[in-house]
Amino acid sequence: MTQHKFVPPSGAFTRSVPVRFSHCDPAGIVYFPHYFDMFNGLIEDWYTQELGYDYADLIMGSQYGFPFVHIECDFKVPSRMGDIINLTLLVERIGRSSLRIAIVCHQNGIERLCARIVTAMMSLEARKAVPLPQALRDAIESYRQRTTDGEPP
Amino acid sequence: MTQHKFVPPSGAFTRSVPVRFSHCDPAGIVYFPHYFDMFNGLIEDWYTQELGYDYADLIMGSQYGFPFVHIECDFKVPSRMGDIINLTLLVERIGRSSLRIAIVCHQNGIERLCARIVTAMMSLEARKAVPLPQALRDAIESYRQRTTDGEPP
Amino acid sequence: MTQHKFVPPSGAFTRSVPVRFSHCDPAGIVYFPHYFDMFNGLIEDWYTQELGYDYADLIMGSQYGFPFVHIECDFKVPSRMGDIINLTLLVERIGRSSLRIAIVCHQNGIERLCARIVTAMMSLEARKAVPLPQALRDAIESYRQRTTDGEPP
Amino acid sequence: MTQHKFVPPSGAFTRSVPVRFSHCDPAGIVYFPHYFDMFNGLIEDWYTQELGYDYADLIMGSQYGFPFVHIECDFKVPSRMGDIINLTLLVERIGRSSLRIAIVCHQNGIERLCARIVTAMMSLEARKAVPLPQALRDAIESYRQRTTDGEPP
């Protein structure tokens, strides 16, 4: 199997996750839905630690939700108990109320899996999509620019 | 939002799943990784109940694995606690060792989400893909034909 | 290891659960927190199917919660992928707002694990315990009586 | 409700866990089986980071398992999304092949929940309990002593 190299862009938001006993299946590798749970945790941490928005406040306080509208994922190299894997979040497109991000899971410079995710910002009360507030949009766009090496939007 | 109608082809493998408290998040809707867990359960039941292969035996006895290579999923209508949702499995393509299936989650004739999944058959010992055994391939092809209304492969 | 026999009392609420790939850990047996998730599902089904109270309505509609206050569990015989295990719910004590139940997991007349659980009925809004409504209390007491072979309370 | 204070003994193994969206249920609080998953993670980290035994190696390499034999847990104060909770592990008794530990979940000096757990060391191949190796036993006993303020065993 061809290995895909991956070096996160400078400044990209990356978090390490230890692969635990509880993540692994009888075949000894990560049971795949756990990756999606890790992705959700990464997005939470990105909002809170990188963008400066408290994710819990956005949801429980302001009553916004960020449901996934679309996800696709290629699984390339399995992970085993005891591995420490890295997850990097990159922004691909900022829509009116939607956000397209990529999450790459990698270790030692090799891609293990790669996901593309579209989320939408929703009002939980009105149960419909709302435009991303300008300040949040600016924070995301600033992150996108500083992690794409100056590429035009 | 446009609603997508879905009527499972006659003979298609469909199972109902109650949406439980434990599936739902603080926004009151199914936390999406649980859908992927439901998909895995559906595939297990399809092997055992429709194809006549005991999934547990294939894995624990024969030491085969069926890891996901690719998945993509569109989330269209959220599900809430107390809903009974239906999952239908359709075969799209049978490769040498891979299988491309679609899983549609629907209720009252309306699509709620739709996933496309590619799995590969692996030897857990050798840690590499193995060709689908002919009898299993035949069982899957027969299912595919009788659930696609006579369409050519 | 001594085996503990278990025959559910006549009329006791019992549901079967298939042990799935996703329940099992790298040691090939059920990862124990999944049992607690099964217990919660059993309690939901018991409210809805046995007591005639729609559990989803109680929570989402009437804004009640039934948090666990105490749980204890003895794990006696591990379960493996492909096993069909049975879960039986018995009522031990009905308090003012609390309920003590036992859940026994068994197969072929042998106990696999046994849990004792105390739940309390809470108002989600007021965030405090509320007395069990009389009609619900009566339904639970009736269930208790008909599954304890005439024993006095 | 009476609040229970908790100050971990000096040197006790404590890890913080952020309460995530994915941990919480429609009532907005941690769905209780997730606590048990957190306990398992804490035990893993304790073996690896405190005792100096690589937990993944013990399981996947040496083919040992540490199944739970008994657990009991009192839930005192619920936790909500965005909380950072602390988990402290204490050793209560070291048996021949079993280990009794307590795990206290606390925040700001107040106990949120408290669990007592008995695990046994098993050979996964022989499927029976094995005595704790002397070096591991010594490491655990040393931890017990230095976290119980000189109390006799």
Coordinates of C-alpha atoms in Angstrom, one line a residue:
Chain A
M1 CA 0.0 0.0 0.0
T2 CA 1.3 3.4 -1.0
Q3 CA 2.0 5.6 2.0
H4 CA 0.9 9.2 2.0
K5 CA 3.1 11.7 3.6
F6 CA 1.7 14.5 5.6
V7 CA 3.3 17.5 7.2
P8 CA 0.9 19.9 8.8
P9 CA 1.2 23.5 7.6
S10 CA 3.0 25.7 10.1
G11 CA 0.5 27.0 12.7
A12 CA -2.1 24.3 12.0
F13 CA -4.1 23.2 15.0
T14 CA -2.9 19.7 16.0
R15 CA -3.8 17.6 19.0
S16 CA -2.4 14.2 20.0
V17 CA -4.7 11.4 21.1
P18 CA -3.6 8.2 22.8
V19 CA -5.2 5.1 21.2
R20 CA -6.8 3.4 24.2
F21 CA -8.0 -0.1 24.9
S22 CA -11.5 1.2 24.7
H23 CA -11.0 2.4 21.2
C24 CA -10.0 -1.0 19.8
D25 CA -12.0 -3.8 18.5
P26 CA -11.4 -7.6 18.6
A27 CA -9.1 -7.2 15.6
G28 CA -6.9 -5.0 17.8
I29 CA -7.4 -1.8 15.8
V30 CA -9.4 1.3 16.3
Y31 CA -13.1 0.7 15.8
F32 CA -13.8 3.4 13.2
P33 CA -16.7 5.3 14.8
H34 CA -14.3 6.3 17.6
Y35 CA -12.4 8.4 15.0
F36 CA -15.5 10.5 14.4
D37 CA -15.8 11.1 18.1
M38 CA -12.2 12.2 18.1
F39 CA -12.9 14.6 15.3
N40 CA -15.8 16.1 17.2
G41 CA -13.5 16.6 20.2
L42 CA -10.8 18.2 18.0
I43 CA -13.4 20.7 16.6
E44 CA -14.4 21.6 20.1
D45 CA -10.9 22.2 21.2
W46 CA -10.2 24.2 18.0
Y47 CA -13.1 26.6 18.8
T48 CA -12.1 27.0 22.4
Q49 CA -8.3 27.0 22.2
E50 CA -7.6 28.4 18.8
L51 CA -10.5 30.6 17.8
G52 CA -11.2 31.8 21.4
Y53 CA -14.9 30.8 21.4
D54 CA -16.0 28.6 24.3
Y55 CA -17.7 25.7 22.5
A56 CA -19.8 24.8 25.5
D57 CA -21.1 28.3 25.7
L58 CA -21.9 28.4 22.0
I59 CA -24.1 25.3 22.5
M60 CA -25.5 25.5 26.0
G61 CA -25.4 29.2 26.4
S62 CA -26.2 30.7 23.0
Q63 CA -28.1 27.6 21.9
Y64 CA -26.3 27.1 18.6
G65 CA -25.6 23.7 17.2
F66 CA -23.0 22.6 14.6
P67 CA -24.4 19.5 13.1
F68 CA -22.5 17.6 10.5
V69 CA -24.1 17.9 7.1
H70 CA -21.6 15.8 5.1
I71 CA -18.6 13.7 6.0
E72 CA -16.3 11.6 4.0
C73 CA -13.3 9.7 5.2
D74 CA -10.5 7.6 3.7
F75 CA -9.0 5.1 6.1
K76 CA -5.4 4.4 5.0
V77 CA -3.4 3.0 7.9
P78 CA -5.0 1.3 11.0
S79 CA -4.1 2.4 14.5
R80 CA -3.4 0.1 17.4
M81 CA -3.7 0.3 21.2
G82 CA -0.8 2.3 22.6
D83 CA -0.2 4.4 19.4
I84 CA -0.2 8.2 19.9
I85 CA -1.9 9.7 16.8
N86 CA -2.1 13.3 15.8
L87 CA -5.1 15.1 14.4
T88 CA -4.7 18.3 12.4
L89 CA -7.6 20.5 11.4
L90 CA -7.6 22.6 8.3
V91 CA -10.3 25.0 7.0
E92 CA -11.2 24.5 3.3
R93 CA -14.1 26.8 2.7
I94 CA -16.2 29.2 4.7
G95 CA -19.8 29.4 3.5
R96 CA -22.7 31.6 4.7
S97 CA -23.6 29.3 7.6
S98 CA -21.5 26.3 6.6
L99 CA -17.9 25.4 7.1
R100 CA -15.9 22.8 5.2
I101 CA -12.9 21.5 7.1
A102 CA -10.4 18.7 6.6
I103 CA -9.1 16.6 9.5
V104 CA -5.9 14.6 8.9
C105 CA -4.9 11.9 11.3
H106 CA -1.1 11.2 11.0
Q107 CA 1.8 9.7 12.8
N108 CA 5.5 10.1 12.0
G109 CA 4.7 12.1 8.9
I110 CA 2.4 9.4 7.4
E111 CA -1.3 10.0 6.9
R112 CA -3.5 7.4 8.6
L113 CA -6.8 8.7 7.7
C114 CA -8.2 11.9 6.1
A115 CA -11.7 13.3 6.5
R116 CA -13.6 16.1 4.9
I117 CA -16.5 17.5 6.9
V118 CA -19.1 20.1 6.2
T119 CA -20.9 21.5 9.3
A120 CA -23.6 24.1 9.5
M121 CA -24.4 26.6 12.2
M122 CA -27.9 26.1 13.4
S123 CA -30.2 27.8 15.9
L124 CA -31.3 25.0 18.2
E125 CA -34.5 26.8 18.9
A126 CA -35.5 27.8 15.4
R127 CA -34.1 24.5 14.1
K128 CA -32.7 26.2 11.0
A129 CA -29.3 27.3 9.7
V130 CA -28.1 30.7 10.7
P131 CA -25.3 32.8 9.2
L132 CA -21.9 32.5 10.9
P133 CA -21.6 35.7 13.1
Q134 CA -19.0 38.1 11.5
A135 CA -16.5 37.9 14.4
L136 CA -16.5 34.1 14.3
R137 CA -16.2 34.1 10.5
D138 CA -13.2 36.5 10.8
A139 CA -11.5 34.3 13.3
I140 CA -12.0 31.3 11.1
E141 CA -10.8 33.1 7.9
S142 CA -7.8 34.4 9.8
Y143 CA -7.0 30.8 10.8
R144 CA -7.5 29.6 7.3
Q145 CA -5.1 32.2 5.9
R146 CA -2.3 31.6 8.4
T147 CA -2.4 27.9 7.8
T148 CA -2.5 27.9 4.0
D149 CA 0.8 29.7 3.4
G150 CA -0.6 32.8 1.9
E151 CA -2.8 31.1 -0.8
P152 CA -5.6 33.3 -1.9
P153 CA -9.1 32.2 -0.6
Chain B
M1 CA -35.0 21.9 2.9
T2 CA -36.0 19.5 0.1
Q3 CA -37.1 16.1 1.3
H4 CA -35.8 13.1 -0.4
K5 CA -38.2 10.2 -0.8
F6 CA -36.9 6.7 -0.4
V7 CA -38.7 3.4 -0.9
P8 CA -36.5 0.4 -0.4
P9 CA -36.4 -2.0 -3.4
S10 CA -38.4 -5.1 -2.8
G11 CA -36.4 -7.7 -0.9
A12 CA -33.9 -5.2 0.4
F13 CA -32.4 -5.9 3.9
T14 CA -34.0 -3.4 6.3
R15 CA -33.8 -3.2 10.1
S16 CA -35.5 -0.8 12.5
V17 CA -33.5 0.8 15.2
P18 CA -35.1 2.7 18.1
V19 CA -33.4 6.1 18.8
R20 CA -32.5 5.9 22.4
F21 CA -31.6 8.4 25.1
S22 CA -28.0 7.2 24.9
H23 CA -27.8 8.1 21.2
C24 CA -28.8 11.7 21.7
D25 CA -26.7 14.8 22.5
P26 CA -27.5 17.9 24.4
A27 CA -29.2 19.3 21.3
G28 CA -31.6 16.4 21.6
I29 CA -30.7 14.7 18.3
V30 CA -28.6 11.6 17.5
Y31 CA -24.9 12.3 18.0
F32 CA -23.6 11.3 14.5
P33 CA -21.0 8.7 15.4
H34 CA -23.8 6.5 16.7
Y35 CA -25.1 6.2 13.1
F36 CA -21.8 4.6 12.1
D37 CA -22.1 2.2 14.9
M38 CA -25.7 1.3 13.7
F39 CA -24.3 0.8 10.2
N40 CA -21.8 -1.7 11.5
G41 CA -24.5 -3.6 13.3
L42 CA -26.7 -3.6 10.2
I43 CA -23.8 -5.1 8.1
E44 CA -23.3 -7.8 10.8
D45 CA -27.0 -8.7 10.7
W46 CA -27.0 -8.7 6.9
Y47 CA -24.1 -11.2 6.8
T48 CA -25.8 -13.4 9.4
Q49 CA -29.5 -13.1 8.6
E50 CA -29.5 -12.5 4.9
L51 CA -26.3 -14.0 3.4
G52 CA -26.2 -16.9 5.9
Y53 CA -22.7 -16.2 7.0
D54 CA -22.1 -16.0 10.8
Y55 CA -20.3 -12.7 11.1
A56 CA -18.8 -13.6 14.5
D57 CA -17.4 -16.8 13.0
L58 CA -15.9 -15.0 10.1
I59 CA -14.1 -12.7 12.4
M60 CA -13.3 -14.7 15.5
G61 CA -13.2 -18.1 13.9
S62 CA -11.8 -17.6 10.4
Q63 CA -9.8 -14.5 11.4
Y64 CA -11.1 -12.3 8.7
G65 CA -11.8 -8.6 9.2
F66 CA -13.9 -6.2 7.2
P67 CA -12.4 -2.8 7.8
F68 CA -13.9 0.3 6.3
V69 CA -11.7 1.8 3.6
H70 CA -13.9 4.7 2.7
I71 CA -17.1 6.1 4.0
E72 CA -19.2 9.1 3.0
C73 CA -22.4 10.2 4.5
D74 CA -25.0 13.0 3.9
F75 CA -27.0 13.9 6.9
K76 CA -30.4 15.3 5.8
V77 CA -33.0 15.0 8.6
P78 CA -32.0 14.7 12.2
S79 CA -33.5 12.0 14.4
R80 CA -34.8 12.4 17.9
M81 CA -35.2 10.2 21.0
G82 CA -38.2 7.9 20.6
D83 CA -38.0 7.9 16.7
I84 CA -37.9 4.4 15.1
I85 CA -35.6 4.7 12.1
N86 CA -35.1 2.2 9.3
L87 CA -31.8 1.2 7.8
T88 CA -31.7 -0.4 4.4
L89 CA -28.5 -2.0 2.9
L90 CA -27.9 -2.0 -0.8
V91 CA -24.9 -3.5 -2.7
E92 CA -23.4 -1.2 -5.3
R93 CA -20.3 -2.9 -6.5
I94 CA -18.5 -6.2 -5.7
G95 CA -14.7 -5.9 -6.2
R96 CA -12.0 -8.5 -5.8
S97 CA -11.7 -8.1 -2.1
S98 CA -13.8 -5.0 -1.7
L99 CA -17.4 -4.3 -1.4
R100 CA -19.2 -1.0 -2.0
I101 CA -22.5 -0.7 -0.2
A102 CA -25.1 2.0 0.4
I103 CA -27.0 2.4 3.6
V104 CA -30.1 4.5 3.6
C105 CA -31.7 5.6 6.9
H106 CA -35.3 6.5 6.3
Q107 CA -38.6 7.0 8.1
N108 CA -42.1 7.3 6.6
G109 CA -40.7 7.2 3.1
I110 CA -38.3 10.1 3.7
E111 CA -34.5 9.8 3.6
R112 CA -32.8 10.9 6.8
L113 CA -29.3 10.1 5.9
C114 CA -27.5 8.2 3.2
A115 CA -24.0 6.6 3.4
R116 CA -21.7 5.0 0.9
I117 CA -19.2 2.6 2.4
V118 CA -16.3 0.6 0.9
T119 CA -15.1 -2.3 3.0
A120 CA -12.3 -4.7 2.2
M121 CA -11.9 -8.3 3.3
M122 CA -8.7 -8.7 5.2
S123 CA -6.8 -11.6 6.8
L124 CA -6.2 -10.5 10.3
E125 CA -3.1 -12.6 10.6
A126 CA -1.4 -11.6 7.3
R127 CA -2.8 -8.1 7.7
K128 CA -3.6 -7.8 4.0
A129 CA -6.6 -7.9 1.7
V130 CA -7.8 -11.3 0.6
P131 CA -10.1 -12.0 -2.3
L132 CA -13.8 -12.6 -1.3
P133 CA -14.4 -16.4 -1.3
Q134 CA -16.4 -17.4 -4.3
A135 CA -19.4 -18.7 -2.2
L136 CA -19.6 -15.4 -0.3
R137 CA -19.2 -13.4 -3.5
D138 CA -22.1 -15.4 -5.1
A139 CA -24.3 -14.8 -2.1
I140 CA -23.6 -11.1 -2.3
E141 CA -24.1 -10.9 -6.1
S142 CA -27.4 -12.8 -5.7
Y143 CA -28.5 -10.3 -3.1
R144 CA -27.5 -7.4 -5.3
Q145 CA -29.4 -8.7 -8.3
R146 CA -32.6 -9.4 -6.4
T147 CA -32.6 -6.0 -4.9
T148 CA -31.9 -4.0 -8.1
D149 CA -35.0 -4.9 -10.0
G150 CA -33.2 -6.8 -12.8
E151 CA -30.7 -4.1 -13.6
P152 CA -27.6 -5.4 -15.3
P153 CA -24.5 -5.4 -13.0
Chain C
M1 CA -15.4 -20.5 39.1
T2 CA -18.8 -21.3 40.7
Q3 CA -21.6 -20.8 38.3
H4 CA -24.7 -19.0 39.5
K5 CA -28.0 -20.3 38.1
F6 CA -30.7 -17.8 37.2
V7 CA -34.2 -18.4 36.1
P8 CA -36.2 -15.2 35.7
P9 CA -39.5 -15.0 37.7
S10 CA -42.5 -15.6 35.5
G11 CA -43.6 -12.4 33.9
A12 CA -40.3 -10.7 34.4
F13 CA -39.3 -8.2 31.7
T14 CA -36.5 -9.8 29.7
R15 CA -34.9 -8.6 26.4
S16 CA -32.2 -10.3 24.4
V17 CA -29.2 -8.4 23.1
P18 CA -26.8 -9.7 20.5
V19 CA -23.2 -9.2 21.5
R20 CA -21.8 -7.2 18.5
F21 CA -18.3 -6.6 17.2
S22 CA -18.6 -3.1 18.4
H23 CA -19.2 -4.2 22.0
C24 CA -15.9 -6.2 22.2
D25 CA -12.5 -5.2 23.1
P26 CA -9.0 -6.4 22.0
A27 CA -9.4 -9.3 24.5
G28 CA -12.5 -10.4 22.5
I29 CA -15.0 -9.9 25.3
V30 CA -17.6 -7.2 26.0
Y31 CA -16.0 -3.9 27.1
F32 CA -17.8 -3.4 30.4
P33 CA -19.2 0.1 29.9
H34 CA -21.3 -1.3 27.1
Y35 CA -23.3 -3.3 29.6
F36 CA -24.3 -0.1 31.4
D37 CA -25.5 1.3 28.1
M38 CA -27.5 -2.0 27.6
F39 CA -29.0 -1.5 31.1
N40 CA -30.2 2.0 30.2
G41 CA -31.8 0.7 27.0
L42 CA -33.5 -2.1 29.0
I43 CA -35.0 0.4 31.4
E44 CA -36.2 2.6 28.5
D45 CA -37.9 -0.5 27.0
W46 CA -39.4 -1.5 30.3
Y47 CA -41.0 1.9 30.8
T48 CA -42.4 2.0 27.3
Q49 CA -43.3 -1.7 26.7
E50 CA -44.1 -3.0 30.1
L51 CA -45.3 0.0 32.2
G52 CA -47.0 1.8 29.3
Y53 CA -45.1 5.1 29.7
D54 CA -43.3 6.5 26.7
Y55 CA -39.8 7.0 28.0
A56 CA -39.0 9.6 25.3
D57 CA -42.1 11.6 26.3
L58 CA -41.2 11.5 30.0
I59 CA -37.8 13.0 29.2
M60 CA -38.3 15.2 26.2
G61 CA -42.0 16.1 26.8
S62 CA -42.5 16.2 30.5
Q63 CA -38.9 17.2 31.2
Y64 CA -38.2 14.5 33.7
G65 CA -34.9 12.7 34.1
F66 CA -34.0 9.4 35.7
P67 CA -30.3 9.8 36.6
F68 CA -28.5 6.9 38.3
V69 CA -27.7 7.6 41.9
H70 CA -26.0 4.4 42.7
I71 CA -24.9 1.3 40.7
E72 CA -23.1 -1.8 41.7
C73 CA -22.3 -4.7 39.4
D74 CA -20.7 -8.1 39.7
F75 CA -19.1 -9.5 36.5
K76 CA -19.2 -13.2 36.6
V77 CA -18.9 -14.7 33.1
P78 CA -17.6 -12.7 30.2
S79 CA -19.6 -12.5 26.9
R80 CA -18.1 -12.8 23.4
M81 CA -19.0 -11.6 20.0
G82 CA -21.9 -13.6 18.6
D83 CA -23.4 -14.5 22.0
I84 CA -27.1 -13.6 22.5
I85 CA -27.4 -12.5 26.1
N86 CA -30.6 -11.9 28.1
L87 CA -31.3 -9.0 30.4
T88 CA -34.0 -9.3 33.1
L89 CA -35.2 -6.3 35.1
L90 CA -36.6 -6.8 38.6
V91 CA -37.9 -4.1 41.0
E92 CA -36.4 -4.3 44.5
R93 CA -37.7 -1.1 46.2
I94 CA -39.9 1.8 45.4
G95 CA -39.0 5.0 47.3
R96 CA -40.6 8.4 47.3
S97 CA -38.7 9.5 44.2
S98 CA -36.2 6.7 43.9
L99 CA -36.4 3.2 42.5
R100 CA -34.1 0.3 43.2
I101 CA -33.9 -2.3 40.5
A102 CA -31.8 -5.3 39.8
I103 CA -30.7 -6.2 36.3
V104 CA -29.5 -9.8 35.7
C105 CA -27.7 -10.7 32.5
H106 CA -28.0 -14.4 31.8
Q107 CA -27.7 -17.1 29.2
N108 CA -28.7 -20.7 29.3
G109 CA -29.8 -20.3 32.9
I110 CA -26.4 -19.1 34.1
E111 CA -25.9 -15.6 35.5
R112 CA -23.2 -13.6 33.6
L113 CA -23.5 -10.4 35.5
C114 CA -25.8 -8.8 38.1
A115 CA -26.3 -5.2 38.8
R116 CA -28.2 -3.2 41.4
I117 CA -29.2 0.3 40.4
V118 CA -30.8 3.2 42.2
T119 CA -32.4 5.8 40.0
A120 CA -34.1 9.0 41.1
M121 CA -36.9 10.9 39.3
M122 CA -35.8 14.5 38.7
S123 CA -37.3 17.6 37.3
L124 CA -34.8 18.7 34.6
E125 CA -35.9 22.3 35.0
A126 CA -35.9 22.5 38.8
R127 CA -32.8 20.2 38.9
K128 CA -34.2 18.4 41.9
A129 CA -35.8 15.1 42.8
V130 CA -39.6 14.9 42.5
P131 CA -41.9 12.2 43.9
L132 CA -42.9 9.5 41.5
P133 CA -46.4 10.3 40.2
Q134 CA -49.0 8.0 41.7
A135 CA -50.0 6.3 38.5
L136 CA -46.4 5.5 37.6
R137 CA -45.7 4.3 41.1
D138 CA -48.8 2.0 40.9
A139 CA -47.6 0.6 37.6
I140 CA -44.2 -0.2 39.0
E141 CA -45.6 -1.7 42.2
S142 CA -48.0 -3.9 40.2
Y143 CA -45.0 -5.1 38.1
R144 CA -43.0 -5.7 41.3
Q145 CA -45.8 -7.8 42.8
R146 CA -46.4 -9.9 39.8
T147 CA -42.7 -10.7 39.4
T148 CA -42.0 -11.6 43.0
D149 CA -44.3 -14.6 43.3
G150 CA -46.6 -13.1 45.9
E151 CA -43.8 -12.1 48.3
P152 CA -44.9 -9.3 50.6
P153 CA -43.4 -5.9 49.8
Chain D
M1 CA -27.9 17.8 49.0
T2 CA -24.9 17.4 51.3
Q3 CA -21.6 18.2 49.5
H4 CA -18.7 15.8 50.1
K5 CA -15.3 17.5 50.2
F6 CA -12.4 15.7 48.7
V7 CA -8.7 16.6 48.7
P8 CA -6.5 14.0 47.0
P9 CA -3.7 12.7 49.1
S10 CA -0.3 14.2 48.2
G11 CA 1.2 12.2 45.3
A12 CA -2.0 10.7 44.3
F13 CA -2.4 10.0 40.6
T14 CA -4.9 12.6 39.2
R15 CA -5.9 13.4 35.6
S16 CA -8.2 16.1 34.3
V17 CA -10.8 15.3 31.7
P18 CA -12.8 17.9 29.8
V19 CA -16.5 17.1 29.7
R20 CA -17.3 17.1 26.0
F21 CA -20.5 17.5 23.9
S22 CA -20.2 13.8 23.2
H23 CA -20.3 12.8 26.9
C24 CA -23.6 14.6 27.5
D25 CA -27.2 13.4 27.1
P26 CA -30.4 15.3 26.2
A27 CA -30.6 16.3 29.8
G28 CA -27.3 18.2 29.3
I29 CA -25.3 16.1 31.8
V30 CA -22.7 13.3 31.4
Y31 CA -24.4 10.1 30.3
F32 CA -23.1 7.8 33.1
P33 CA -21.4 5.0 31.1
H34 CA -18.9 7.5 29.9
Y35 CA -17.6 7.8 33.4
F36 CA -16.7 4.1 33.3
D37 CA -14.9 4.7 30.1
M38 CA -13.0 7.5 31.7
F39 CA -12.1 5.2 34.7
N40 CA -10.6 2.7 32.3
G41 CA -8.5 5.4 30.6
L42 CA -7.3 6.6 34.0
I43 CA -6.2 3.1 35.0
E44 CA -4.4 2.8 31.7
D45 CA -2.6 6.0 32.3
W46 CA -1.8 5.1 35.9
Y47 CA -0.1 1.8 34.8
T48 CA 1.9 3.6 32.1
Q49 CA 2.7 7.0 33.6
E50 CA 2.8 6.2 37.3
L51 CA 3.8 2.5 37.7
G52 CA 6.0 2.4 34.6
Y53 CA 4.2 -0.5 32.9
D54 CA 3.1 0.0 29.4
Y55 CA -0.5 -1.0 29.5
A56 CA -0.7 -1.6 25.8
D57 CA 2.3 -4.0 26.1
L58 CA 0.7 -5.8 29.1
I59 CA -2.4 -6.5 27.0
M60 CA -1.3 -6.9 23.4
G61 CA 2.3 -8.1 24.1
S62 CA 2.1 -10.2 27.3
Q63 CA -1.5 -11.2 26.7
Y64 CA -2.7 -10.2 30.1
G65 CA -6.1 -8.7 30.7
F66 CA -7.5 -6.8 33.6
P67 CA -11.2 -7.3 33.6
F68 CA -13.5 -5.7 36.1
V69 CA -14.9 -8.2 38.6
H70 CA -16.9 -5.7 40.6
I71 CA -17.7 -2.1 40.4
E72 CA -19.8 0.2 42.6
C73 CA -20.3 3.9 42.1
D74 CA -22.2 6.7 43.8
F75 CA -23.2 9.6 41.6
K76 CA -23.3 12.8 43.7
V77 CA -23.1 15.8 41.5
P78 CA -23.7 15.8 37.8
S79 CA -21.2 17.2 35.4
R80 CA -22.0 19.4 32.4
M81 CA -20.5 20.2 29.0
G82 CA -17.5 22.5 29.4
D83 CA -16.6 21.3 33.0
I84 CA -13.1 20.1 33.6
I85 CA -13.3 17.2 36.1
N86 CA -10.5 15.6 38.0
L87 CA -10.1 11.8 38.5
T88 CA -8.0 10.5 41.3
L89 CA -7.0 6.9 41.6
L90 CA -6.3 5.3 45.0
V91 CA -5.3 1.7 45.9
E92 CA -7.3 0.1 48.6
R93 CA -6.2 -3.5 48.6
I94 CA -3.8 -5.7 46.7
G95 CA -4.8 -9.3 46.5
R96 CA -3.1 -12.3 44.9
S97 CA -4.4 -11.5 41.4
S98 CA -6.9 -8.9 42.3
L99 CA -6.7 -5.2 42.9
R100 CA -9.2 -3.0 44.7
I101 CA -9.0 0.6 43.7
A102 CA -11.1 3.7 44.4
I103 CA -11.6 6.4 41.8
V104 CA -12.9 9.8 42.9
C105 CA -14.1 12.3 40.5
H106 CA -13.9 15.8 41.9
Q107 CA -13.9 19.5 41.1
N108 CA -13.1 22.5 43.3
G109 CA -12.6 20.2 46.3
I110 CA -16.1 18.7 46.0
E111 CA -16.7 15.0 45.2
R112 CA -18.8 14.4 42.1
L113 CA -18.8 10.7 42.1
C114 CA -16.9 7.9 43.8
A115 CA -16.3 4.4 42.5
R116 CA -14.8 1.3 44.0
I117 CA -13.5 -1.2 41.5
V118 CA -12.1 -4.7 41.8
T119 CA -10.0 -5.9 38.8
A120 CA -8.3 -9.2 38.3
M121 CA -5.2 -10.0 36.4
M122 CA -6.0 -12.7 33.8
S123 CA -4.1 -14.7 31.2
L124 CA -6.0 -14.1 28.0
E125 CA -4.8 -17.4 26.6
A126 CA -5.5 -19.6 29.6
R127 CA -8.6 -17.5 30.4
K128 CA -8.0 -17.6 34.1
A129 CA -6.7 -15.4 36.9
V130 CA -2.9 -15.2 37.4
P131 CA -1.0 -13.9 40.3
L132 CA 0.2 -10.3 40.0
P133 CA 3.9 -10.5 39.1
Q134 CA 6.1 -9.5 42.1
A135 CA 7.6 -6.4 40.4
L136 CA 4.2 -5.1 39.5
R137 CA 2.9 -5.8 43.0
D138 CA 5.8 -3.9 44.5
A139 CA 5.1 -0.9 42.3
I140 CA 1.5 -0.9 43.3
E141 CA 2.2 -1.4 47.0
S142 CA 4.8 1.4 46.8
Y143 CA 2.1 3.7 45.2
R144 CA -0.4 2.7 47.9
Q145 CA 2.0 3.5 50.7
R146 CA 3.1 6.9 49.4
T147 CA -0.6 8.0 48.9
T148 CA -2.0 6.9 52.2
D149 CA 0.1 9.1 54.4
G150 CA 2.1 6.4 56.2
E151 CA -1.0 4.4 57.2
P152 CA -0.1 0.7 57.9
P153 CA -1.4 -1.7 55.1

